[in-house]
Short mmCIF file of C-alpha atoms and ligand atoms in Angstrom, two decimals:
data_model
loop_
_atom_site.label_atom_id
_atom_site.label_comp_id
_atom_site.label_asym_id
_atom_site.label_seq_id
_atom_site.Cartn_x
_atom_site.Cartn_y
_atom_site.Cartn_z
CA MET A 969 -20.33 220.53 -116.65
CA THR A 970 -18.97 220.21 -120.12
CA ASN A 971 -20.83 217.20 -121.44
CA ARG A 972 -24.33 216.17 -120.36
CA THR A 973 -24.58 213.12 -122.59
CA PRO A 974 -23.07 209.99 -121.08
CA ASP A 975 -20.88 207.84 -123.28
CA PRO A 976 -21.15 204.10 -122.55
CA ALA A 977 -17.60 203.58 -123.73
CA ARG A 978 -16.31 205.82 -120.95
CA PHE A 979 -17.45 203.50 -118.15
CA PRO A 980 -15.26 200.62 -116.97
CA ALA A 981 -16.11 197.25 -118.50
CA ARG A 982 -16.99 195.68 -115.16
CA PHE A 983 -19.22 198.52 -114.01
CA THR A 984 -22.22 197.53 -111.90
CA TRP A 985 -25.47 198.74 -113.46
CA GLY A 986 -28.60 198.27 -111.44
CA VAL A 987 -31.96 199.36 -110.18
CA ALA A 988 -32.95 199.61 -106.52
CA THR A 989 -35.99 199.09 -104.29
CA SER A 990 -36.72 198.46 -100.62
CA SER A 991 -38.90 195.93 -98.85
CA TYR A 992 -41.60 198.07 -97.25
CA GLN A 993 -41.93 200.23 -100.34
CA ILE A 994 -42.78 197.38 -102.71
CA GLU A 995 -43.59 194.09 -101.02
CA GLY A 996 -47.03 194.40 -99.45
CA ALA A 997 -48.11 191.23 -97.57
CA PRO A 998 -47.38 192.82 -94.19
CA PHE A 999 -48.65 189.93 -92.12
CA GLU A 1000 -48.25 186.95 -94.40
CA ASP A 1001 -46.31 183.78 -93.75
CA GLY A 1002 -45.45 184.75 -90.19
CA LYS A 1003 -44.09 188.26 -90.71
CA GLY A 1004 -44.15 190.47 -87.63
CA PRO A 1005 -45.13 194.16 -87.65
CA SER A 1006 -42.57 196.83 -88.41
CA ILE A 1007 -42.53 200.46 -87.33
CA TRP A 1008 -43.73 201.39 -90.81
CA ASP A 1009 -46.81 199.17 -90.46
CA THR A 1010 -47.63 200.97 -87.24
CA PHE A 1011 -46.76 204.44 -88.46
CA SER A 1012 -48.58 204.28 -91.79
CA HIS A 1013 -51.70 203.03 -89.99
CA THR A 1014 -51.61 205.98 -87.62
CA PRO A 1015 -53.98 208.68 -88.89
CA GLY A 1016 -52.31 211.77 -90.27
CA LYS A 1017 -48.84 210.32 -90.76
CA THR A 1018 -48.85 209.69 -94.50
CA VAL A 1019 -50.35 211.59 -97.41
CA GLY A 1020 -53.86 210.30 -98.01
CA GLY A 1021 -53.46 207.76 -95.19
CA ASP A 1022 -51.57 205.54 -97.62
CA THR A 1023 -49.95 202.37 -96.24
CA GLY A 1024 -47.63 199.71 -97.60
CA ASP A 1025 -50.25 197.00 -97.09
CA VAL A 1026 -50.31 196.22 -100.80
CA ALA A 1027 -47.69 198.56 -102.30
CA CYS A 1028 -46.51 196.95 -105.56
CA ASP A 1029 -47.70 193.53 -104.40
CA HIS A 1030 -44.18 192.39 -105.12
CA TYR A 1031 -44.40 189.58 -102.56
CA HIS A 1032 -46.98 187.89 -104.80
CA ARG A 1033 -45.49 188.95 -108.13
CA LEU A 1034 -41.91 187.94 -107.64
CA ASP A 1035 -41.37 186.11 -110.92
CA GLU A 1036 -43.05 188.79 -113.00
CA ASP A 1037 -40.90 191.45 -111.34
CA LEU A 1038 -37.73 189.42 -111.80
CA ASP A 1039 -38.51 189.17 -115.51
CA LEU A 1040 -39.08 192.92 -115.57
CA ILE A 1041 -35.69 193.56 -113.97
CA GLN A 1042 -34.04 191.24 -116.45
CA SER A 1043 -35.73 192.98 -119.37
CA LEU A 1044 -33.92 196.21 -118.46
CA GLY A 1045 -30.54 194.66 -119.13
CA VAL A 1046 -29.12 195.55 -115.70
CA ASN A 1047 -26.47 193.32 -114.16
CA ALA A 1048 -27.40 194.03 -110.52
CA TYR A 1049 -30.49 194.51 -108.37
CA ARG A 1050 -30.46 196.17 -104.96
CA PHE A 1051 -33.30 195.21 -102.64
CA SER A 1052 -33.73 195.17 -98.89
CA ILE A 1053 -34.73 192.47 -96.48
CA SER A 1054 -37.56 193.07 -94.09
CA TRP A 1055 -36.11 192.34 -90.66
CA PRO A 1056 -39.49 191.39 -89.12
CA ARG A 1057 -40.18 189.00 -92.02
CA VAL A 1058 -37.08 187.07 -90.96
CA LEU A 1059 -37.24 187.67 -87.20
CA PRO A 1060 -40.86 188.56 -86.37
CA GLN A 1061 -39.90 189.66 -82.86
CA GLY A 1062 -36.65 191.32 -83.88
CA ARG A 1063 -34.58 188.59 -82.25
CA GLY A 1064 -35.21 185.00 -81.25
CA PRO A 1065 -37.06 182.53 -83.46
CA VAL A 1066 -36.34 182.69 -87.18
CA ASN A 1067 -39.31 182.71 -89.54
CA GLN A 1068 -38.17 180.24 -92.18
CA ALA A 1069 -40.94 181.25 -94.61
CA GLY A 1070 -39.61 184.80 -94.56
CA LEU A 1071 -36.06 183.71 -95.26
CA ASP A 1072 -37.33 181.42 -98.02
CA PHE A 1073 -38.89 184.37 -99.84
CA TYR A 1074 -35.53 186.12 -100.03
CA SER A 1075 -33.79 182.90 -100.93
CA ARG A 1076 -36.14 182.51 -103.90
CA LEU A 1077 -35.52 186.13 -104.84
CA VAL A 1078 -31.76 185.59 -104.79
CA ASP A 1079 -31.99 182.38 -106.82
CA GLY A 1080 -34.33 184.07 -109.30
CA LEU A 1081 -31.80 186.84 -109.82
CA LEU A 1082 -28.85 184.51 -110.20
CA VAL A 1083 -30.60 182.34 -112.74
CA ARG A 1084 -31.24 185.49 -114.76
CA GLY A 1085 -27.60 186.55 -114.57
CA ILE A 1086 -28.25 189.43 -112.16
CA THR A 1087 -26.09 190.06 -109.09
CA PRO A 1088 -28.09 190.49 -105.86
CA TRP A 1089 -27.22 193.45 -103.65
CA VAL A 1090 -28.81 193.01 -100.24
CA THR A 1091 -29.55 195.90 -97.90
CA LEU A 1092 -30.11 194.61 -94.39
CA TYR A 1093 -31.91 197.66 -93.03
CA HIS A 1094 -34.02 199.99 -95.11
CA TRP A 1095 -36.08 201.39 -92.23
CA ASP A 1096 -38.58 198.64 -91.34
CA LEU A 1097 -37.51 198.03 -87.75
CA PRO A 1098 -39.46 195.27 -85.95
CA GLN A 1099 -42.12 196.96 -83.83
CA THR A 1100 -41.18 194.78 -80.84
CA LEU A 1101 -37.75 196.42 -80.78
CA GLU A 1102 -39.24 199.90 -81.07
CA ASP A 1103 -41.36 199.03 -78.05
CA GLU A 1104 -38.10 198.55 -76.12
CA GLY A 1105 -36.77 201.96 -77.23
CA GLY A 1106 -35.86 201.32 -80.87
CA TRP A 1107 -32.60 202.87 -82.05
CA THR A 1108 -32.35 205.02 -78.93
CA VAL A 1109 -31.15 201.96 -77.02
CA ARG A 1110 -28.02 199.92 -77.57
CA SER A 1111 -29.83 196.58 -77.40
CA THR A 1112 -31.35 197.33 -80.82
CA ALA A 1113 -27.84 197.60 -82.30
CA GLU A 1114 -27.02 194.23 -80.75
CA ALA A 1115 -30.21 192.69 -82.15
CA PHE A 1116 -29.25 194.09 -85.55
CA GLY A 1117 -25.91 192.29 -85.36
CA THR A 1118 -27.70 189.01 -84.61
CA TYR A 1119 -30.15 189.54 -87.47
CA ALA A 1120 -27.24 190.28 -89.83
CA ALA A 1121 -25.65 186.99 -88.81
CA VAL A 1122 -28.88 185.08 -89.56
CA VAL A 1123 -29.17 186.61 -93.04
CA ALA A 1124 -25.48 186.30 -93.88
CA ALA A 1125 -25.50 182.63 -92.83
CA ALA A 1126 -28.62 181.88 -94.87
CA LEU A 1127 -27.79 183.80 -98.05
CA GLY A 1128 -24.02 184.29 -97.88
CA ASP A 1129 -23.38 181.27 -100.09
CA ARG A 1130 -25.04 183.18 -102.97
CA VAL A 1131 -25.04 186.86 -102.02
CA ARG A 1132 -21.67 188.53 -102.39
CA HIS A 1133 -22.75 192.13 -101.70
CA PHE A 1134 -24.23 193.33 -98.45
CA ILE A 1135 -25.18 196.84 -97.37
CA THR A 1136 -25.67 197.17 -93.63
CA LEU A 1137 -27.77 200.33 -93.29
CA ASN A 1138 -29.59 202.54 -95.74
CA GLU A 1139 -29.32 206.22 -94.88
CA PRO A 1140 -28.92 206.24 -91.09
CA TRP A 1141 -29.43 210.03 -91.23
CA CYS A 1142 -33.05 209.45 -92.23
CA SER A 1143 -33.63 206.72 -89.65
CA ALA A 1144 -32.26 208.91 -86.88
CA TYR A 1145 -33.24 212.44 -87.82
CA LEU A 1146 -36.54 211.92 -89.63
CA GLY A 1147 -37.55 209.00 -87.42
CA TYR A 1148 -36.65 210.35 -83.97
CA GLY A 1149 -35.95 214.06 -84.52
CA THR A 1150 -38.60 215.58 -86.79
CA GLY A 1151 -41.06 212.70 -86.63
CA VAL A 1152 -41.74 212.77 -90.37
CA HIS A 1153 -40.82 209.10 -90.63
CA ALA A 1154 -41.50 206.09 -88.41
CA PRO A 1155 -41.44 205.75 -85.48
CA GLY A 1156 -42.43 209.43 -85.49
CA HIS A 1157 -40.70 210.83 -82.41
CA THR A 1158 -39.82 214.50 -82.14
CA ASP A 1159 -36.87 214.56 -79.79
CA LEU A 1160 -33.49 215.73 -81.08
CA LYS A 1161 -31.64 214.19 -78.17
CA ALA A 1162 -33.21 210.82 -78.98
CA SER A 1163 -32.25 211.27 -82.62
CA TYR A 1164 -28.58 211.64 -81.68
CA ALA A 1165 -28.80 208.60 -79.44
CA ALA A 1166 -30.24 206.84 -82.50
CA THR A 1167 -27.37 207.93 -84.74
CA HIS A 1168 -24.93 206.33 -82.37
CA HIS A 1169 -26.76 203.04 -82.05
CA LEU A 1170 -27.26 202.87 -85.79
CA MET A 1171 -23.52 203.26 -86.33
CA VAL A 1172 -22.76 200.71 -83.61
CA GLY A 1173 -25.28 198.41 -85.32
CA HIS A 1174 -23.45 198.94 -88.59
CA GLY A 1175 -20.20 197.86 -86.93
CA LEU A 1176 -21.78 194.77 -85.39
CA ALA A 1177 -23.38 193.85 -88.72
CA MET A 1178 -20.00 194.20 -90.45
CA GLN A 1179 -18.55 191.71 -87.95
CA ALA A 1180 -21.45 189.33 -88.54
CA ILE A 1181 -21.07 189.50 -92.33
CA ARG A 1182 -17.32 188.90 -92.11
CA ALA A 1183 -17.92 185.88 -89.87
CA HIS A 1184 -20.81 184.30 -91.78
CA ALA A 1185 -20.23 185.36 -95.37
CA PRO A 1186 -16.45 185.49 -95.69
CA GLY A 1187 -15.40 186.85 -99.04
CA ALA A 1188 -18.55 188.91 -99.49
CA GLN A 1189 -18.21 192.64 -100.13
CA ALA A 1190 -19.85 194.77 -97.46
CA GLY A 1191 -20.39 198.43 -96.78
CA ILE A 1192 -22.84 201.11 -95.72
CA THR A 1193 -25.11 203.39 -97.76
CA LEU A 1194 -25.32 207.05 -96.75
CA ASN A 1195 -27.46 209.82 -98.16
CA LEU A 1196 -24.99 212.52 -99.05
CA TYR A 1197 -25.14 215.85 -100.75
CA HIS A 1198 -22.48 218.35 -101.63
CA ALA A 1199 -22.95 221.53 -99.62
CA TYR A 1200 -22.18 224.89 -101.23
CA PRO A 1201 -22.15 228.32 -99.60
CA ALA A 1202 -24.93 230.63 -100.86
CA THR A 1203 -22.40 233.45 -101.25
CA ASP A 1204 -18.66 233.72 -100.97
CA SER A 1205 -18.89 235.18 -97.48
CA ALA A 1206 -16.99 233.51 -94.66
CA ALA A 1207 -20.29 233.19 -92.79
CA ASP A 1208 -21.93 231.21 -95.59
CA HIS A 1209 -18.84 229.06 -95.97
CA GLY A 1210 -19.18 228.28 -92.26
CA ALA A 1211 -22.85 227.40 -92.76
CA ALA A 1212 -21.96 225.03 -95.62
CA ARG A 1213 -19.37 223.39 -93.41
CA ARG A 1214 -22.00 222.85 -90.68
CA LEU A 1215 -24.54 221.39 -93.10
CA ASP A 1216 -21.80 219.14 -94.42
CA GLY A 1217 -21.07 218.09 -90.85
CA PHE A 1218 -24.72 217.45 -90.10
CA GLN A 1219 -25.50 215.42 -93.20
CA ASN A 1220 -22.22 213.94 -94.39
CA ARG A 1221 -19.31 213.97 -91.97
CA TRP A 1222 -21.41 212.87 -88.98
CA TYR A 1223 -21.67 209.44 -90.67
CA LEU A 1224 -18.61 209.37 -92.92
CA ASP A 1225 -16.10 210.14 -90.20
CA PRO A 1226 -17.15 207.31 -87.86
CA ALA A 1227 -17.55 204.90 -90.79
CA TYR A 1228 -13.95 205.65 -91.74
CA GLY A 1229 -12.60 205.12 -88.24
CA ARG A 1230 -12.27 208.75 -87.19
CA GLY A 1231 -15.06 208.91 -84.65
CA TYR A 1232 -17.50 211.82 -84.72
CA PRO A 1233 -16.26 215.15 -86.11
CA GLN A 1234 -15.11 217.36 -83.25
CA ASP A 1235 -16.65 220.58 -84.61
CA MET A 1236 -20.07 218.89 -84.67
CA VAL A 1237 -19.66 217.33 -81.23
CA GLU A 1238 -19.02 220.84 -79.90
CA LEU A 1239 -21.92 222.32 -81.81
CA LEU A 1240 -24.29 219.62 -80.57
CA GLY A 1241 -23.33 220.11 -76.92
CA ASP A 1242 -25.77 218.18 -74.72
CA LEU A 1243 -27.25 216.45 -77.73
CA SER A 1244 -24.09 214.61 -78.71
CA PRO A 1245 -23.80 210.88 -78.02
CA HIS A 1246 -20.72 211.64 -75.90
CA ALA A 1247 -22.56 214.10 -73.68
CA GLN A 1248 -25.35 211.53 -73.37
CA GLY A 1249 -22.80 208.99 -72.13
CA LEU A 1250 -23.53 206.57 -74.95
CA VAL A 1251 -20.09 206.15 -76.49
CA HIS A 1252 -18.42 203.05 -75.04
CA PRO A 1253 -14.71 202.31 -75.15
CA GLY A 1254 -14.00 200.58 -78.47
CA ASP A 1255 -16.96 202.14 -80.29
CA THR A 1256 -14.74 204.19 -82.59
CA GLU A 1257 -13.06 201.00 -83.84
CA LEU A 1258 -16.39 199.18 -84.05
CA MET A 1259 -18.09 201.89 -86.12
CA GLY A 1260 -14.97 202.20 -88.26
CA ALA A 1261 -14.74 198.52 -89.17
CA PRO A 1262 -13.10 198.38 -92.61
CA THR A 1263 -15.66 198.28 -95.42
CA ASP A 1264 -15.25 197.23 -99.05
CA PHE A 1265 -17.26 200.06 -100.51
CA LEU A 1266 -19.22 203.19 -99.75
CA GLY A 1267 -22.82 203.30 -100.99
CA ILE A 1268 -23.96 206.79 -101.93
CA ASN A 1269 -27.56 207.88 -102.30
CA MET A 1270 -27.62 211.21 -104.07
CA TYR A 1271 -30.62 213.22 -105.17
CA SER A 1272 -29.66 216.87 -104.91
CA ARG A 1273 -27.26 219.39 -103.40
CA ALA A 1274 -27.47 221.81 -100.48
CA VAL A 1275 -26.94 225.55 -100.72
CA ALA A 1276 -26.24 226.95 -97.27
CA GLN A 1277 -26.81 230.35 -95.78
CA ASP A 1278 -25.61 231.48 -92.39
CA ALA A 1279 -28.60 231.90 -90.06
CA PRO A 1280 -27.51 232.79 -86.52
CA GLY A 1281 -29.94 231.44 -83.94
CA GLU A 1282 -31.72 229.16 -86.38
CA GLY A 1283 -31.91 225.61 -85.07
CA PHE A 1284 -28.80 224.04 -83.64
CA LEU A 1285 -26.92 224.44 -86.92
CA HIS A 1286 -27.39 228.20 -87.27
CA ALA A 1287 -27.71 227.56 -90.97
CA ARG A 1288 -30.48 227.35 -93.49
CA GLN A 1289 -30.79 225.61 -96.80
CA ILE A 1290 -31.96 227.86 -99.59
CA GLN A 1291 -33.45 227.10 -102.97
CA PRO A 1292 -31.57 229.15 -105.55
CA GLU A 1293 -33.77 230.99 -108.01
CA GLY A 1294 -33.64 229.92 -111.61
CA SER A 1295 -32.81 226.32 -110.75
CA GLU A 1296 -34.93 223.38 -111.82
CA TYR A 1297 -36.72 221.38 -109.11
CA THR A 1298 -38.22 217.88 -109.07
CA GLY A 1299 -41.69 217.08 -107.75
CA PHE A 1300 -40.23 216.86 -104.23
CA GLY A 1301 -38.85 220.38 -104.50
CA TRP A 1302 -35.32 218.98 -104.71
CA GLU A 1303 -32.99 220.97 -106.91
CA VAL A 1304 -31.72 219.18 -110.00
CA ALA A 1305 -27.96 219.51 -109.58
CA PRO A 1306 -26.01 216.89 -111.54
CA ASP A 1307 -22.70 218.78 -111.32
CA SER A 1308 -22.89 218.41 -107.56
CA LEU A 1309 -22.74 214.63 -107.99
CA THR A 1310 -19.36 215.03 -109.67
CA ASP A 1311 -18.17 217.34 -106.90
CA LEU A 1312 -19.45 214.95 -104.24
CA LEU A 1313 -17.74 211.88 -105.70
CA VAL A 1314 -14.44 213.68 -106.23
CA ARG A 1315 -14.55 215.06 -102.70
CA LEU A 1316 -15.31 211.62 -101.20
CA GLN A 1317 -12.38 210.16 -103.09
CA GLN A 1318 -10.06 212.87 -101.79
CA ASP A 1319 -11.26 212.96 -98.18
CA TYR A 1320 -12.09 209.30 -97.48
CA ALA A 1321 -10.57 207.25 -100.33
CA PRO A 1322 -13.14 204.42 -100.11
CA HIS A 1323 -12.03 201.12 -101.66
CA ALA A 1324 -14.88 201.58 -104.10
CA MET A 1325 -17.92 203.82 -104.44
CA TYR A 1326 -21.31 202.75 -105.68
CA ILE A 1327 -24.15 205.13 -106.31
CA THR A 1328 -26.78 202.98 -104.64
CA GLU A 1329 -29.65 205.43 -105.32
CA ASN A 1330 -30.21 208.33 -107.66
CA GLY A 1331 -33.49 209.41 -109.16
CA SER A 1332 -36.30 211.91 -109.34
CA THR A 1333 -40.04 212.23 -108.86
CA TYR A 1334 -42.48 213.82 -111.25
CA PRO A 1335 -46.25 213.38 -111.58
CA ASP A 1336 -46.26 210.89 -114.45
CA THR A 1337 -49.30 209.71 -116.31
CA VAL A 1338 -49.81 206.98 -118.84
CA GLY A 1339 -50.68 208.66 -122.13
CA PRO A 1340 -53.47 207.62 -124.50
CA ASP A 1341 -50.89 205.69 -126.51
CA GLY A 1342 -50.09 203.62 -123.41
CA THR A 1343 -46.64 205.12 -122.85
CA VAL A 1344 -45.20 207.38 -120.16
CA HIS A 1345 -43.27 210.32 -121.54
CA ASP A 1346 -41.22 211.28 -118.51
CA ALA A 1347 -38.92 213.65 -120.33
CA GLU A 1348 -37.72 215.36 -117.13
CA ARG A 1349 -36.77 212.11 -115.40
CA THR A 1350 -35.07 210.92 -118.57
CA ARG A 1351 -32.96 214.06 -118.64
CA TYR A 1352 -32.27 213.76 -114.90
CA LEU A 1353 -31.03 210.21 -115.46
CA THR A 1354 -28.77 210.96 -118.40
CA GLU A 1355 -27.32 214.07 -116.77
CA HIS A 1356 -26.45 212.15 -113.62
CA LEU A 1357 -24.85 209.37 -115.65
CA ALA A 1358 -22.80 212.03 -117.42
CA ALA A 1359 -21.87 213.52 -114.03
CA THR A 1360 -20.72 210.08 -112.86
CA GLN A 1361 -18.63 209.70 -115.99
CA GLU A 1362 -17.07 213.09 -115.31
CA ALA A 1363 -16.22 212.01 -111.74
CA LEU A 1364 -14.55 208.87 -113.10
CA ALA A 1365 -12.51 211.02 -115.45
CA ARG A 1366 -11.46 213.10 -112.45
CA GLY A 1367 -10.19 210.09 -110.54
CA ALA A 1368 -13.16 209.05 -108.38
CA LYS A 1369 -13.26 205.27 -108.02
CA VAL A 1370 -16.91 204.74 -108.87
CA SER A 1371 -17.79 201.12 -109.54
CA GLY A 1372 -21.53 201.16 -110.03
CA TYR A 1373 -24.81 203.00 -110.39
CA PHE A 1374 -28.30 201.97 -109.27
CA ALA A 1375 -31.30 203.94 -110.47
CA TRP A 1376 -33.93 204.69 -107.85
CA SER A 1377 -36.27 203.13 -108.45
CA LEU A 1378 -37.11 200.05 -110.44
CA MET A 1379 -40.78 201.01 -110.17
CA ASP A 1380 -43.14 203.53 -108.59
CA ASN A 1381 -43.74 202.55 -104.98
CA PHE A 1382 -44.78 203.62 -101.49
CA GLU A 1383 -42.76 206.79 -100.97
CA TRP A 1384 -42.84 206.79 -97.16
CA ALA A 1385 -44.69 209.78 -95.68
CA GLU A 1386 -45.62 210.87 -99.19
CA GLY A 1387 -47.51 207.65 -99.84
CA TYR A 1388 -48.16 206.85 -103.49
CA ASP A 1389 -48.17 210.51 -104.42
CA LYS A 1390 -44.54 210.64 -105.42
CA ARG A 1391 -43.47 208.43 -108.30
CA PHE A 1392 -39.76 207.64 -108.62
CA GLY A 1393 -39.88 204.57 -110.87
CA ILE A 1394 -38.41 204.07 -114.30
CA VAL A 1395 -41.37 201.69 -114.55
CA HIS A 1396 -44.85 203.08 -113.96
CA VAL A 1397 -47.17 201.19 -111.63
CA ASP A 1398 -50.93 201.53 -111.83
CA PHE A 1399 -51.78 200.89 -108.19
CA SER A 1400 -55.37 199.87 -108.95
CA THR A 1401 -54.42 197.13 -111.42
CA GLN A 1402 -50.72 196.61 -110.57
CA ALA A 1403 -49.93 196.99 -114.28
CA ARG A 1404 -46.27 197.83 -114.87
CA THR A 1405 -45.38 200.08 -117.82
CA LEU A 1406 -41.83 200.92 -118.80
CA LYS A 1407 -41.42 204.69 -118.89
CA GLN A 1408 -39.35 206.58 -121.42
CA SER A 1409 -36.62 206.89 -118.76
CA GLY A 1410 -36.60 203.10 -118.40
CA ARG A 1411 -36.29 202.71 -122.14
CA THR A 1412 -33.44 205.19 -122.23
CA TYR A 1413 -31.64 203.36 -119.43
CA ARG A 1414 -32.16 200.03 -121.21
CA GLU A 1415 -30.78 201.41 -124.48
CA PHE A 1416 -27.82 202.94 -122.70
CA LEU A 1417 -27.06 199.63 -120.97
CA ALA A 1418 -27.26 197.74 -124.25
CA ARG A 1419 -24.63 200.12 -125.61
CA THR A 1420 -22.37 199.59 -122.56
CA ARG A 1421 -22.39 195.88 -123.36
CA ASP A 1422 -21.45 196.60 -126.95
CA THR A 1423 -18.40 198.49 -125.75
CA VAL A 1424 -17.10 195.73 -123.43
CA GLY A 1425 -13.79 194.53 -124.79
CA ALA A 1426 -13.86 197.17 -127.51
C1 LIG B 844 -34.23 207.77 -100.19
C2 LIG B 844 -34.70 206.42 -99.69
C3 LIG B 844 -35.55 205.66 -100.67
C4 LIG B 844 -36.51 206.59 -101.40
C5 LIG B 844 -35.77 207.75 -101.99
C6 LIG B 844 -36.64 208.68 -102.79
O1 LIG B 844 -34.01 208.61 -99.13
O2 LIG B 844 -33.60 205.61 -99.36
O3 LIG B 844 -36.21 204.64 -99.98
O4 LIG B 844 -37.50 206.97 -100.55
O5 LIG B 844 -35.13 208.47 -100.98
#
């Protein structure tokens, strides 16, 4: 990369600048006002599943601190906020009776954003599946995809008069692979075959949700958010190039290809053999069209890159991800690789030509502390942020149609299996007092955004 300092003047005037969160990670209030249990309520309360036995029971107490948090978001100078809706808060049993109090919470959230001049970006599914649906098989069964379509219709009908941006799924790779394959996430199953059944029903659910949004919120922009990384071969050998191609297939193409109407990539279907949704008899006539319903944008969550080494006999991919020596790593052990964001965006533009691309998550975790002077000097996160903004700018210069960037995350929150141990916020949260403190990274983002406004029309 040539320039690691982003220049506000180099971003389009109408660029979307935001921060992102998700329901289970911040809301708390798991059983208030008629909410039903989600798989994350169950999972986090199961001993041994999260670091320190942490749960989202309180999290950032956002459910009770809505106005304060809306003011906080406004104070950053962002023009968009991405949040997710808790499905069991709206439909406590996954389908059937609507919980009006749950919908009202999100309605107030939307109104509170609009009154502050902030555009709401709604994610319909950020992993908190109603437990009742999991009890029927969760994403391994097609009826969950159908229930998701119905839920999408309820939300689009209720909020579609004010919400113009909907994301169907957040990171189906995580829901399927971590939730049903490795068991690291809820619902905690360890069955690869089930995880590939889940991928298919998630993508079918995405298609049904797209139909519901089109029907109930005509004119709204809608798309899907995938967690993508650029995969590089560890060496120039043909074998490592093959390994990079397989990792790319596993993480990226398995979702991108069906979302862009191509069905599942043939090389991966062959590699998966009995595991593939086809071999499991799950792909119905018309599914390719359904999963490939035209979208208005692609949401991209990017944290790192993959460096692939050929590893015959290892797993079903015969590939391993290595951590190059001499690189810098975040608190999660993820390599800091801003140039790979440029490569990823340029590649997506070339291979899929989405109508628009939005970076819907990008961020880093470090063990922050509030200093004696009351501030948080998160120099590493600040650098991570500015370098990834510069990488986005570089992608724009190279022709990638990027229309927005959301920092993950507005504030420290419940980081899934890692509990409260991993802080990703640009705002620090003291979980014993719920005090919010803007970190240095948050200040830097705010100052950068103020400068983007100065350049509008210049
Ligand atoms: C992504 C998730 C988000 C958060 C970040 C760190 O995979 O979408 O909820 O956990 O990672």
